[in-house]
């Protein structure tokens, strides 16, 4: 049994759905379980509909037209999708009356994309004589906590899923399961989302590349990466896979192959526990733009333990996540998402610290064998110095597979280009 995941651009229209169906059919003897994203930009369009609803306008025309036109082109019955569109309109009407949307309502809203996508695919496969059945994630036991918009799966999930799919796995049920990605339900039955994986770059890549090909056209395929490296890539902007997707496959030792649905003959990249050959000094370079750096210097004699406790307790209080950090005994520099409201956090930190906030920064991360960090940094920093790029902060991850540096936002792409040339040319 294998699991196949197709992102939004892979199922963006009728032509793409037909193509994905052909891929599923080609692997039918391997008993695939198929996980789908919403069609194309449907999730973004649903969020736009929510914004309009808060202002009093209920509009599902764009989302409805995409799915209705696609169904017509595929020649399938869309009764189940029409029922979801009616439910969606009712939800947006409620939002328009309240003039607000909670995190729980937002998760409910964006779930419609995946739910319509799996129904579309299952119906088309059936029309082609391929037994298939759609499942909303909770139908196969995917249960989460109630942290809406960024829910965590409960431990029982790893027992629930095999139990629900056992008949299919052992051959007593031949209907290919087509399952929603991205969503779950909590113990109260409320729909949750597991956090968005970002843009679906994997659909236009032949696997994992050494960097974003939109930044460096000479980006090269990476045949093999470890789970740890893939997780760091995901955390620092590569968006090849959702960062948390590595946890269950690493737990079971399941290899993951990242392929291009537009070019299925390409071998893509495989993700495994350990490198099977020589470990490359540098695997890939990735970047996260539009971040904020907060510099915090202790203004009291708290000592290292007291100072760091003061800092981290306040980040916990305001529920603000830290991406990269560099510390000394009486000072900390760290990065956060620019979208976060920092006013309350900064006010609390200033009770015992001097705080400065620097916006318009970017994180550039080198995924590498940090055992050779001196040589890696030497060649990289020499190249950056020659081009006048000033690195403002550096941090080596505890995982020993990444080195992150902070530069100005408008220097991020150039930094990646320089480093890529230094390491891969």
mmCIF file of C-alpha atoms in Angstrom:
data_model
loop_
_atom_site.group_PDB
_atom_site.id
_atom_site.type_symbol
_atom_site.label_atom_id
_atom_site.label_comp_id
_atom_site.label_asym_id
_atom_site.label_seq_id
_atom_site.Cartn_x
_atom_site.Cartn_y
_atom_site.Cartn_z
ATOM 1 C CA UNK A 1 0.000 0.000 0.000
ATOM 2 C CA UNK A 2 1.260 3.497 -0.867
ATOM 3 C CA UNK A 3 0.047 7.020 -0.115
ATOM 4 C CA UNK A 4 -0.157 9.535 -2.981
ATOM 5 C CA UNK A 5 -0.558 13.257 -2.257
ATOM 6 C CA UNK A 6 -1.529 15.771 -4.944
ATOM 7 C CA UNK A 7 -1.408 19.504 -4.323
ATOM 8 C CA UNK A 8 -3.767 22.199 -5.518
ATOM 9 C CA UNK A 9 -2.203 22.896 -8.899
ATOM 10 C CA UNK A 10 -2.205 19.162 -9.666
ATOM 11 C CA UNK A 11 -6.029 19.142 -9.452
ATOM 12 C CA UNK A 12 -6.640 22.735 -10.602
ATOM 13 C CA UNK A 13 -9.020 21.938 -13.463
ATOM 14 C CA UNK A 14 -10.661 19.113 -15.385
ATOM 15 C CA UNK A 15 -7.572 18.424 -17.490
ATOM 16 C CA UNK A 16 -5.373 18.129 -14.400
ATOM 17 C CA UNK A 17 -7.914 15.913 -12.619
ATOM 18 C CA UNK A 18 -7.987 13.571 -15.617
ATOM 19 C CA UNK A 19 -4.189 13.452 -15.595
ATOM 20 C CA UNK A 20 -4.022 12.695 -11.867
ATOM 21 C CA UNK A 21 -6.671 10.004 -12.342
ATOM 22 C CA UNK A 22 -4.427 8.388 -14.950
ATOM 23 C CA UNK A 23 -1.547 8.396 -12.472
ATOM 24 C CA UNK A 24 -3.735 6.812 -9.794
ATOM 25 C CA UNK A 25 -4.852 4.159 -12.286
ATOM 26 C CA UNK A 26 -1.235 3.408 -13.213
ATOM 27 C CA UNK A 27 -0.467 2.655 -9.546
ATOM 28 C CA UNK A 28 -3.726 0.833 -8.842
ATOM 29 C CA UNK A 29 -1.976 -2.495 -8.217
ATOM 30 C CA UNK A 30 0.013 -0.896 -5.367
ATOM 31 C CA UNK A 31 -3.242 -0.146 -3.543
ATOM 32 C CA UNK A 32 -2.857 3.640 -3.305
ATOM 33 C CA UNK A 33 -4.527 5.811 -0.700
ATOM 34 C CA UNK A 34 -4.884 9.252 -2.282
ATOM 35 C CA UNK A 35 -4.789 12.580 -0.423
ATOM 36 C CA UNK A 36 -5.898 15.754 -2.227
ATOM 37 C CA UNK A 37 -5.671 19.480 -1.694
ATOM 38 C CA UNK A 38 -8.389 21.896 -2.785
ATOM 39 C CA UNK A 39 -8.591 22.716 -6.497
ATOM 40 C CA UNK A 40 -6.133 25.418 -7.563
ATOM 41 C CA UNK A 41 -6.545 28.607 -5.542
ATOM 42 C CA UNK A 42 -9.862 27.583 -3.983
ATOM 43 C CA UNK A 43 -8.628 28.047 -0.402
ATOM 44 C CA UNK A 44 -7.552 31.625 -1.172
ATOM 45 C CA UNK A 45 -10.896 32.301 -2.849
ATOM 46 C CA UNK A 46 -12.747 30.974 0.189
ATOM 47 C CA UNK A 47 -10.795 33.327 2.437
ATOM 48 C CA UNK A 48 -11.603 36.204 0.075
ATOM 49 C CA UNK A 49 -15.278 35.228 0.323
ATOM 50 C CA UNK A 50 -14.978 35.387 4.105
ATOM 51 C CA UNK A 51 -13.544 38.916 3.930
ATOM 52 C CA UNK A 52 -16.475 39.975 1.751
ATOM 53 C CA UNK A 53 -18.959 38.307 4.099
ATOM 54 C CA UNK A 54 -17.602 40.268 7.076
ATOM 55 C CA UNK A 55 -18.414 43.384 5.060
ATOM 56 C CA UNK A 56 -21.914 42.100 4.384
ATOM 57 C CA UNK A 57 -21.550 40.549 0.916
ATOM 58 C CA UNK A 58 -22.249 36.841 0.396
ATOM 59 C CA UNK A 59 -20.595 35.630 -2.800
ATOM 60 C CA UNK A 60 -19.847 32.002 -3.707
ATOM 61 C CA UNK A 61 -20.161 32.486 -7.470
ATOM 62 C CA UNK A 62 -16.469 32.074 -8.278
ATOM 63 C CA UNK A 63 -15.984 28.932 -6.197
ATOM 64 C CA UNK A 64 -19.258 27.463 -7.436
ATOM 65 C CA UNK A 65 -18.464 28.150 -11.104
ATOM 66 C CA UNK A 66 -15.050 26.467 -10.917
ATOM 67 C CA UNK A 67 -16.485 23.269 -9.470
ATOM 68 C CA UNK A 68 -19.647 23.213 -11.573
ATOM 69 C CA UNK A 69 -17.768 23.856 -14.834
ATOM 70 C CA UNK A 70 -15.145 21.252 -13.932
ATOM 71 C CA UNK A 71 -17.805 18.668 -13.112
ATOM 72 C CA UNK A 72 -19.567 19.366 -16.415
ATOM 73 C CA UNK A 73 -16.305 18.915 -18.327
ATOM 74 C CA UNK A 74 -15.611 15.678 -16.451
ATOM 75 C CA UNK A 75 -19.151 14.473 -17.120
ATOM 76 C CA UNK A 76 -19.906 13.623 -13.501
ATOM 77 C CA UNK A 77 -22.863 14.113 -11.169
ATOM 78 C CA UNK A 78 -22.173 16.827 -8.592
ATOM 79 C CA UNK A 79 -25.107 16.406 -6.227
ATOM 80 C CA UNK A 80 -22.789 16.034 -3.222
ATOM 81 C CA UNK A 81 -20.832 19.126 -4.274
ATOM 82 C CA UNK A 82 -24.021 21.161 -4.687
ATOM 83 C CA UNK A 83 -24.963 20.208 -1.126
ATOM 84 C CA UNK A 84 -21.606 21.547 0.079
ATOM 85 C CA UNK A 85 -22.031 24.769 -1.911
ATOM 86 C CA UNK A 86 -25.418 25.295 -0.244
ATOM 87 C CA UNK A 87 -23.824 24.689 3.167
ATOM 88 C CA UNK A 88 -21.020 27.117 2.284
ATOM 89 C CA UNK A 89 -23.491 29.838 1.354
ATOM 90 C CA UNK A 90 -25.332 29.347 4.655
ATOM 91 C CA UNK A 91 -22.050 29.710 6.572
ATOM 92 C CA UNK A 92 -21.116 32.903 4.716
ATOM 93 C CA UNK A 93 -24.600 34.281 5.367
ATOM 94 C CA UNK A 94 -24.070 33.724 9.084
ATOM 95 C CA UNK A 95 -20.686 35.456 8.920
ATOM 96 C CA UNK A 96 -22.264 38.404 7.088
ATOM 97 C CA UNK A 97 -24.899 38.768 9.804
ATOM 98 C CA UNK A 98 -22.364 38.633 12.629
ATOM 99 C CA UNK A 99 -19.883 40.873 10.758
ATOM 100 C CA UNK A 100 -17.016 38.775 12.155
ATOM 101 C CA UNK A 101 -15.335 35.404 11.723
ATOM 102 C CA UNK A 102 -13.776 33.332 14.490
ATOM 103 C CA UNK A 103 -10.844 30.950 14.041
ATOM 104 C CA UNK A 104 -13.253 28.024 14.360
ATOM 105 C CA UNK A 105 -15.525 29.442 11.644
ATOM 106 C CA UNK A 106 -12.514 30.101 9.433
ATOM 107 C CA UNK A 107 -11.432 26.470 9.666
ATOM 108 C CA UNK A 108 -14.968 25.350 8.863
ATOM 109 C CA UNK A 109 -14.989 27.709 5.878
ATOM 110 C CA UNK A 110 -11.711 26.633 4.250
ATOM 111 C CA UNK A 111 -12.543 22.933 4.677
ATOM 112 C CA UNK A 112 -14.976 23.155 1.759
ATOM 113 C CA UNK A 113 -12.162 23.224 -0.798
ATOM 114 C CA UNK A 114 -10.716 19.832 0.129
ATOM 115 C CA UNK A 115 -14.152 18.336 0.685
ATOM 116 C CA UNK A 116 -15.310 19.263 -2.819
ATOM 117 C CA UNK A 117 -12.011 18.172 -4.372
ATOM 118 C CA UNK A 118 -12.170 14.583 -3.096
ATOM 119 C CA UNK A 119 -15.786 14.219 -4.156
ATOM 120 C CA UNK A 120 -14.888 15.415 -7.634
ATOM 121 C CA UNK A 121 -11.996 12.971 -7.979
ATOM 122 C CA UNK A 122 -13.858 9.972 -6.569
ATOM 123 C CA UNK A 123 -16.806 10.577 -8.890
ATOM 124 C CA UNK A 124 -14.548 10.881 -11.922
ATOM 125 C CA UNK A 125 -12.611 7.705 -11.089
ATOM 126 C CA UNK A 126 -15.898 5.841 -10.696
ATOM 127 C CA UNK A 127 -17.050 7.167 -14.081
ATOM 128 C CA UNK A 128 -13.886 5.652 -15.581
ATOM 129 C CA UNK A 129 -14.574 2.246 -14.056
ATOM 130 C CA UNK A 130 -12.050 2.648 -11.240
ATOM 131 C CA UNK A 131 -13.602 1.843 -7.837
ATOM 132 C CA UNK A 132 -13.123 4.829 -5.533
ATOM 133 C CA UNK A 133 -14.662 6.345 -2.431
ATOM 134 C CA UNK A 134 -14.207 9.801 -0.970
ATOM 135 C CA UNK A 135 -13.491 10.353 2.714
ATOM 136 C CA UNK A 136 -13.425 13.495 4.769
ATOM 137 C CA UNK A 137 -10.376 13.163 7.028
ATOM 138 C CA UNK A 138 -12.444 12.472 10.144
ATOM 139 C CA UNK A 139 -14.139 9.545 8.381
ATOM 140 C CA UNK A 140 -10.874 7.602 8.713
ATOM 141 C CA UNK A 141 -10.191 8.690 12.279
ATOM 142 C CA UNK A 142 -8.123 11.853 11.840
ATOM 143 C CA UNK A 143 -8.760 13.681 15.104
ATOM 144 C CA UNK A 144 -7.019 16.817 16.364
ATOM 145 C CA UNK A 145 -6.920 19.165 19.305
ATOM 146 C CA UNK A 146 -8.940 22.406 19.200
ATOM 147 C CA UNK A 147 -6.123 24.763 18.270
ATOM 148 C CA UNK A 148 -7.989 26.196 15.297
ATOM 149 C CA UNK A 149 -5.940 27.211 12.229
ATOM 150 C CA UNK A 150 -2.916 25.249 13.511
ATOM 151 C CA UNK A 151 -4.302 22.076 15.061
ATOM 152 C CA UNK A 152 -2.156 19.150 16.184
ATOM 153 C CA UNK A 153 -3.212 15.555 15.564
ATOM 154 C CA UNK A 154 -3.936 13.386 18.600
ATOM 155 C CA UNK A 155 -1.885 10.246 19.241
ATOM 156 C CA UNK A 156 -4.894 8.007 18.619
ATOM 157 C CA UNK A 157 -4.774 8.942 14.924
ATOM 158 C CA UNK A 158 -1.930 6.483 14.279
ATOM 159 C CA UNK A 159 -4.179 3.623 15.409
ATOM 160 C CA UNK A 160 -7.385 5.018 13.889
ATOM 161 C CA UNK A 161 -6.167 5.297 10.300
ATOM 162 C CA UNK A 162 -4.919 1.693 9.895
ATOM 163 C CA UNK A 163 -8.098 0.415 11.518
ATOM 164 C CA UNK A 164 -10.355 2.384 9.162
ATOM 165 C CA UNK A 165 -8.384 1.398 6.062
ATOM 166 C CA UNK A 166 -7.695 -2.209 7.010
ATOM 167 C CA UNK A 167 -10.332 -3.665 4.659
ATOM 168 C CA UNK A 168 -8.811 -1.784 1.758
ATOM 169 C CA UNK A 169 -5.273 -2.745 2.737
ATOM 170 C CA UNK A 170 -6.074 -6.473 2.997
ATOM 171 C CA UNK A 171 -8.028 -6.508 -0.277
ATOM 172 C CA UNK A 172 -11.559 -7.097 0.968
ATOM 173 C CA UNK A 173 -12.509 -3.585 -0.227
ATOM 174 C CA UNK A 174 -11.191 -2.433 -3.599
ATOM 175 C CA UNK A 175 -12.451 1.150 -3.513
ATOM 176 C CA UNK A 176 -9.466 3.497 -3.650
ATOM 177 C CA UNK A 177 -9.769 5.918 -0.695
ATOM 178 C CA UNK A 178 -9.665 9.568 -1.793
ATOM 179 C CA UNK A 179 -9.039 11.553 1.393
ATOM 180 C CA UNK A 180 -9.035 15.256 2.218
ATOM 181 C CA UNK A 181 -5.726 16.782 3.233
ATOM 182 C CA UNK A 182 -5.275 19.743 5.581
ATOM 183 C CA UNK A 183 -8.366 19.194 7.763
ATOM 184 C CA UNK A 184 -9.517 17.205 10.792
ATOM 185 C CA UNK A 185 -12.121 17.335 13.565
ATOM 186 C CA UNK A 186 -11.631 17.870 17.273
ATOM 187 C CA UNK A 187 -13.265 15.799 19.999
ATOM 188 C CA UNK A 188 -16.303 18.110 19.955
ATOM 189 C CA UNK A 189 -16.860 17.492 16.263
ATOM 190 C CA UNK A 190 -15.653 20.903 15.120
ATOM 191 C CA UNK A 191 -13.642 21.075 11.903
ATOM 192 C CA UNK A 192 -10.010 22.116 12.331
ATOM 193 C CA UNK A 193 -7.142 22.782 9.945
ATOM 194 C CA UNK A 194 -3.598 21.571 10.372
ATOM 195 C CA UNK A 195 -1.930 24.715 9.042
ATOM 196 C CA UNK A 196 -1.341 25.546 5.407
ATOM 197 C CA UNK A 197 1.731 24.203 3.691
ATOM 198 C CA UNK A 198 2.086 27.282 1.519
ATOM 199 C CA UNK A 199 2.354 27.521 -2.228
ATOM 200 C CA UNK A 200 2.341 24.247 -4.070
ATOM 201 C CA UNK A 201 5.841 24.501 -5.531
ATOM 202 C CA UNK A 202 6.199 20.740 -5.715
ATOM 203 C CA UNK A 203 3.792 20.609 -8.652
ATOM 204 C CA UNK A 204 6.233 22.529 -10.867
ATOM 205 C CA UNK A 205 9.436 20.837 -9.690
ATOM 206 C CA UNK A 206 10.959 17.493 -10.538
ATOM 207 C CA UNK A 207 11.243 16.728 -6.847
ATOM 208 C CA UNK A 208 13.244 18.834 -4.391
ATOM 209 C CA UNK A 209 15.621 21.409 -5.895
ATOM 210 C CA UNK A 210 18.735 23.055 -4.484
ATOM 211 C CA UNK A 211 16.757 26.319 -4.258
ATOM 212 C CA UNK A 212 13.695 28.082 -5.658
ATOM 213 C CA UNK A 213 14.065 28.004 -9.485
ATOM 214 C CA UNK A 214 12.279 31.339 -9.688
ATOM 215 C CA UNK A 215 15.258 32.856 -7.876
ATOM 216 C CA UNK A 216 18.059 30.745 -9.385
ATOM 217 C CA UNK A 217 17.246 29.303 -12.805
ATOM 218 C CA UNK A 218 20.233 26.935 -12.496
ATOM 219 C CA UNK A 219 18.692 25.201 -9.453
ATOM 220 C CA UNK A 220 19.429 21.477 -9.569
ATOM 221 C CA UNK A 221 17.428 18.416 -8.461
ATOM 222 C CA UNK A 222 18.395 16.902 -5.124
ATOM 223 C CA UNK A 223 18.118 13.117 -5.478
ATOM 224 C CA UNK A 224 18.036 12.331 -1.748
ATOM 225 C CA UNK A 225 17.451 14.151 1.527
ATOM 226 C CA UNK A 226 16.894 12.933 5.068
ATOM 227 C CA UNK A 227 13.703 13.416 7.063
ATOM 228 C CA UNK A 228 15.560 15.935 9.188
ATOM 229 C CA UNK A 229 16.749 17.917 6.183
ATOM 230 C CA UNK A 230 13.277 17.858 4.604
ATOM 231 C CA UNK A 231 11.725 19.111 7.825
ATOM 232 C CA UNK A 232 14.208 21.989 8.031
ATOM 233 C CA UNK A 233 13.541 22.820 4.372
ATOM 234 C CA UNK A 234 9.832 22.972 5.097
ATOM 235 C CA UNK A 235 10.270 25.037 8.253
ATOM 236 C CA UNK A 236 12.416 27.608 6.471
ATOM 237 C CA UNK A 237 10.322 28.339 3.439
ATOM 238 C CA UNK A 238 10.894 25.632 0.823
ATOM 239 C CA UNK A 239 7.274 24.451 1.150
ATOM 240 C CA UNK A 240 8.049 21.130 -0.449
ATOM 241 C CA UNK A 241 6.091 19.396 2.305
ATOM 242 C CA UNK A 242 4.303 20.530 5.425
ATOM 243 C CA UNK A 243 6.868 20.545 8.296
ATOM 244 C CA UNK A 244 4.775 18.209 10.421
ATOM 245 C CA UNK A 245 4.370 15.668 7.624
ATOM 246 C CA UNK A 246 7.810 14.308 8.467
ATOM 247 C CA UNK A 247 6.802 13.193 11.967
ATOM 248 C CA UNK A 248 4.637 10.151 11.122
ATOM 249 C CA UNK A 249 6.802 8.930 8.223
ATOM 250 C CA UNK A 250 9.915 9.219 10.344
ATOM 251 C CA UNK A 251 8.201 7.341 13.140
ATOM 252 C CA UNK A 252 7.444 4.421 10.825
ATOM 253 C CA UNK A 253 10.522 4.709 8.602
ATOM 254 C CA UNK A 254 8.325 5.214 5.532
ATOM 255 C CA UNK A 255 10.263 6.628 2.559
ATOM 256 C CA UNK A 256 8.696 9.606 0.763
ATOM 257 C CA UNK A 257 9.242 10.314 -2.927
ATOM 258 C CA UNK A 258 8.560 13.871 -4.110
ATOM 259 C CA UNK A 259 7.650 13.883 -7.799
ATOM 260 C CA UNK A 260 6.308 16.259 -10.418
ATOM 261 C CA UNK A 261 2.754 15.378 -11.448
ATOM 262 C CA UNK A 262 3.416 17.150 -14.761
ATOM 263 C CA UNK A 263 6.421 14.900 -15.459
ATOM 264 C CA UNK A 264 5.824 11.513 -13.887
ATOM 265 C CA UNK A 265 8.819 9.926 -15.654
ATOM 266 C CA UNK A 266 11.222 11.995 -13.548
ATOM 267 C CA UNK A 267 12.548 10.037 -10.546
ATOM 268 C CA UNK A 268 12.067 13.059 -8.285
ATOM 269 C CA UNK A 269 13.620 13.121 -4.815
ATOM 270 C CA UNK A 270 13.444 10.518 -2.085
ATOM 271 C CA UNK A 271 13.281 11.350 1.628
ATOM 272 C CA UNK A 272 14.789 8.742 3.957
ATOM 273 C CA UNK A 273 16.180 8.399 7.477
ATOM 274 C CA UNK A 274 19.873 8.538 6.519
ATOM 275 C CA UNK A 275 21.827 9.283 3.365
ATOM 276 C CA UNK A 276 22.593 6.094 1.449
ATOM 277 C CA UNK A 277 25.715 7.542 -0.179
ATOM 278 C CA UNK A 278 28.186 10.336 0.458
ATOM 279 C CA UNK A 279 26.663 13.171 2.500
ATOM 280 C CA UNK A 280 26.748 16.382 0.436
ATOM 281 C CA UNK A 281 28.276 19.400 2.241
ATOM 282 C CA UNK A 282 25.308 21.567 1.180
ATOM 283 C CA UNK A 283 21.943 20.128 0.221
ATOM 284 C CA UNK A 284 19.804 23.191 -0.509
ATOM 285 C CA UNK A 285 19.295 26.883 0.193
ATOM 286 C CA UNK A 286 15.951 28.375 1.126
ATOM 287 C CA UNK A 287 14.586 31.695 2.316
ATOM 288 C CA UNK A 288 11.762 33.241 4.315
ATOM 289 C CA UNK A 289 11.070 36.881 3.538
ATOM 290 C CA UNK A 290 9.201 39.617 5.400
ATOM 291 C CA UNK A 291 10.283 38.706 8.909
ATOM 292 C CA UNK A 292 11.047 40.901 11.909
ATOM 293 C CA UNK A 293 14.140 40.784 14.129
ATOM 294 C CA UNK A 294 13.712 41.630 17.825
ATOM 295 C CA UNK A 295 16.870 42.521 19.763
ATOM 296 C CA UNK A 296 16.501 42.234 23.550
ATOM 297 C CA UNK A 297 19.171 43.332 26.035
ATOM 298 C CA UNK A 298 18.725 42.799 29.768
ATOM 299 C CA UNK A 299 18.458 46.046 31.719
ATOM 300 C CA UNK A 300 18.473 44.261 35.101
ATOM 301 C CA UNK A 301 20.948 41.915 36.726
ATOM 302 C CA UNK A 302 18.724 38.881 36.219
ATOM 303 C CA UNK A 303 21.462 36.443 35.287
ATOM 304 C CA UNK A 304 21.235 34.255 32.207
ATOM 305 C CA UNK A 305 18.531 31.916 33.526
ATOM 306 C CA UNK A 306 16.256 34.684 34.793
ATOM 307 C CA UNK A 307 16.712 36.808 31.697
ATOM 308 C CA UNK A 308 15.908 33.994 29.255
ATOM 309 C CA UNK A 309 12.941 32.913 31.379
ATOM 310 C CA UNK A 310 11.601 36.470 31.243
ATOM 311 C CA UNK A 311 11.964 36.540 27.449
ATOM 312 C CA UNK A 312 10.436 33.158 26.663
ATOM 313 C CA UNK A 313 7.596 33.452 29.180
ATOM 314 C CA UNK A 314 6.449 36.611 27.422
ATOM 315 C CA UNK A 315 6.565 34.985 23.999
ATOM 316 C CA UNK A 316 4.458 32.164 25.428
ATOM 317 C CA UNK A 317 2.030 34.638 26.975
ATOM 318 C CA UNK A 318 1.455 36.381 23.629
ATOM 319 C CA UNK A 319 1.473 33.121 21.640
ATOM 320 C CA UNK A 320 4.170 34.373 19.254
ATOM 321 C CA UNK A 321 6.451 31.784 17.658
ATOM 322 C CA UNK A 322 10.204 32.258 17.294
ATOM 323 C CA UNK A 323 11.931 31.069 14.123
ATOM 324 C CA UNK A 324 15.652 31.807 14.559
ATOM 325 C CA UNK A 325 17.476 32.790 17.739
ATOM 326 C CA UNK A 326 20.979 33.869 18.797
ATOM 327 C CA UNK A 327 21.760 34.418 22.477
ATOM 328 C CA UNK A 328 24.377 35.612 24.937
ATOM 329 C CA UNK A 329 24.117 35.863 28.717
ATOM 330 C CA UNK A 330 22.385 39.245 28.694
ATOM 331 C CA UNK A 331 21.068 39.634 25.152
ATOM 332 C CA UNK A 332 18.885 37.780 22.672
ATOM 333 C CA UNK A 333 18.226 38.395 18.983
ATOM 334 C CA UNK A 334 15.404 36.458 17.406
ATOM 335 C CA UNK A 335 13.050 36.482 14.442
ATOM 336 C CA UNK A 336 9.274 36.387 14.259
ATOM 337 C CA UNK A 337 6.628 36.564 11.568
ATOM 338 C CA UNK A 338 6.019 40.180 10.562
ATOM 339 C CA UNK A 339 2.249 39.589 10.605
ATOM 340 C CA UNK A 340 2.297 39.150 14.390
ATOM 341 C CA UNK A 341 1.077 42.045 16.525
ATOM 342 C CA UNK A 342 4.119 42.773 18.670
ATOM 343 C CA UNK A 343 2.864 45.743 20.682
ATOM 344 C CA UNK A 344 1.850 43.813 23.812
ATOM 345 C CA UNK A 345 4.931 41.595 23.697
ATOM 346 C CA UNK A 346 7.317 44.527 23.352
ATOM 347 C CA UNK A 347 5.624 46.414 26.220
ATOM 348 C CA UNK A 348 6.059 43.406 28.526
ATOM 349 C CA UNK A 349 9.654 42.775 27.468
ATOM 350 C CA UNK A 350 10.544 46.415 28.104
ATOM 351 C CA UNK A 351 9.765 45.986 31.805
ATOM 352 C CA UNK A 352 13.155 44.301 32.218
ATOM 353 C CA UNK A 353 14.932 44.826 28.893
ATOM 354 C CA UNK A 354 15.913 47.249 26.201
ATOM 355 C CA UNK A 355 14.052 46.219 23.060
ATOM 356 C CA UNK A 356 14.557 47.188 19.429
ATOM 357 C CA UNK A 357 12.502 45.936 16.491
ATOM 358 C CA UNK A 358 13.917 45.685 12.969
ATOM 359 C CA UNK A 359 11.487 44.963 10.142
ATOM 360 C CA UNK A 360 11.953 44.104 6.459
ATOM 361 C CA UNK A 361 14.420 41.301 7.090
ATOM 362 C CA UNK A 362 14.769 37.824 5.593
ATOM 363 C CA UNK A 363 16.056 34.442 6.784
ATOM 364 C CA UNK A 364 18.358 32.628 4.386
ATOM 365 C CA UNK A 365 18.931 29.028 5.465
ATOM 366 C CA UNK A 366 21.629 26.649 4.247
ATOM 367 C CA UNK A 367 20.581 23.005 4.632
ATOM 368 C CA UNK A 368 23.925 21.301 5.067
ATOM 369 C CA UNK A 369 26.182 18.940 6.967
ATOM 370 C CA UNK A 370 26.928 21.343 9.804
ATOM 371 C CA UNK A 371 29.831 19.141 10.907
ATOM 372 C CA UNK A 372 31.688 21.060 8.209
ATOM 373 C CA UNK A 373 30.217 24.434 9.117
ATOM 374 C CA UNK A 374 33.557 26.262 9.191
ATOM 375 C CA UNK A 375 34.370 25.391 5.578
ATOM 376 C CA UNK A 376 30.783 25.986 4.465
ATOM 377 C CA UNK A 377 30.617 29.401 6.125
ATOM 378 C CA UNK A 378 34.080 30.388 4.923
ATOM 379 C CA UNK A 379 33.258 29.901 1.242
ATOM 380 C CA UNK A 380 29.782 31.386 1.617
ATOM 381 C CA UNK A 381 30.842 34.459 3.575
ATOM 382 C CA UNK A 382 33.768 35.138 1.259
ATOM 383 C CA UNK A 383 31.356 35.179 -1.675
ATOM 384 C CA UNK A 384 28.888 37.444 0.176
ATOM 385 C CA UNK A 385 31.650 39.825 1.246
ATOM 386 C CA UNK A 386 32.860 40.123 -2.342
ATOM 387 C CA UNK A 387 29.335 41.219 -3.336
ATOM 388 C CA UNK A 388 28.864 43.624 -0.421
ATOM 389 C CA UNK A 389 26.168 41.600 1.385
ATOM 390 C CA UNK A 390 26.262 42.126 5.160
ATOM 391 C CA UNK A 391 24.946 39.259 7.310
ATOM 392 C CA UNK A 392 23.268 40.744 10.395
ATOM 393 C CA UNK A 393 22.797 37.600 12.478
ATOM 394 C CA UNK A 394 23.679 33.920 12.262
ATOM 395 C CA UNK A 395 22.291 30.826 13.988
ATOM 396 C CA UNK A 396 23.145 27.133 13.726
ATOM 397 C CA UNK A 397 20.248 24.809 14.427
ATOM 398 C CA UNK A 398 20.475 22.113 17.085
ATOM 399 C CA UNK A 399 19.602 19.571 14.385
ATOM 400 C CA UNK A 400 23.082 20.106 12.885
ATOM 401 C CA UNK A 401 21.627 20.266 9.379
ATOM 402 C CA UNK A 402 20.970 23.984 9.018
ATOM 403 C CA UNK A 403 22.717 27.323 9.309
ATOM 404 C CA UNK A 404 20.486 30.400 9.129
ATOM 405 C CA UNK A 405 21.479 33.989 8.510
ATOM 406 C CA UNK A 406 19.586 37.283 8.512
ATOM 407 C CA UNK A 407 19.869 39.823 5.696
ATOM 408 C CA UNK A 408 17.753 42.711 4.463
ATOM 409 C CA UNK A 409 14.577 41.719 2.653
ATOM 410 C CA UNK A 410 15.675 43.364 -0.586
ATOM 411 C CA UNK A 411 18.952 41.404 -0.472
ATOM 412 C CA UNK A 412 17.394 37.955 0.058
ATOM 413 C CA UNK A 413 17.225 36.774 -3.550
ATOM 414 C CA UNK A 414 20.697 38.091 -4.320
ATOM 415 C CA UNK A 415 22.059 36.338 -1.221
ATOM 416 C CA UNK A 416 20.551 33.039 -2.354
ATOM 417 C CA UNK A 417 21.997 33.508 -5.853
ATOM 418 C CA UNK A 418 25.488 34.225 -4.490
ATOM 419 C CA UNK A 419 25.441 31.278 -2.102
ATOM 420 C CA UNK A 420 24.050 28.921 -4.722
ATOM 421 C CA UNK A 421 26.840 29.911 -7.081
ATOM 422 C CA UNK A 422 29.428 29.398 -4.325
ATOM 423 C CA UNK A 423 28.165 25.945 -3.324
ATOM 424 C CA UNK A 424 26.833 24.395 -6.528
ATOM 425 C CA UNK A 425 28.579 25.950 -9.510
#
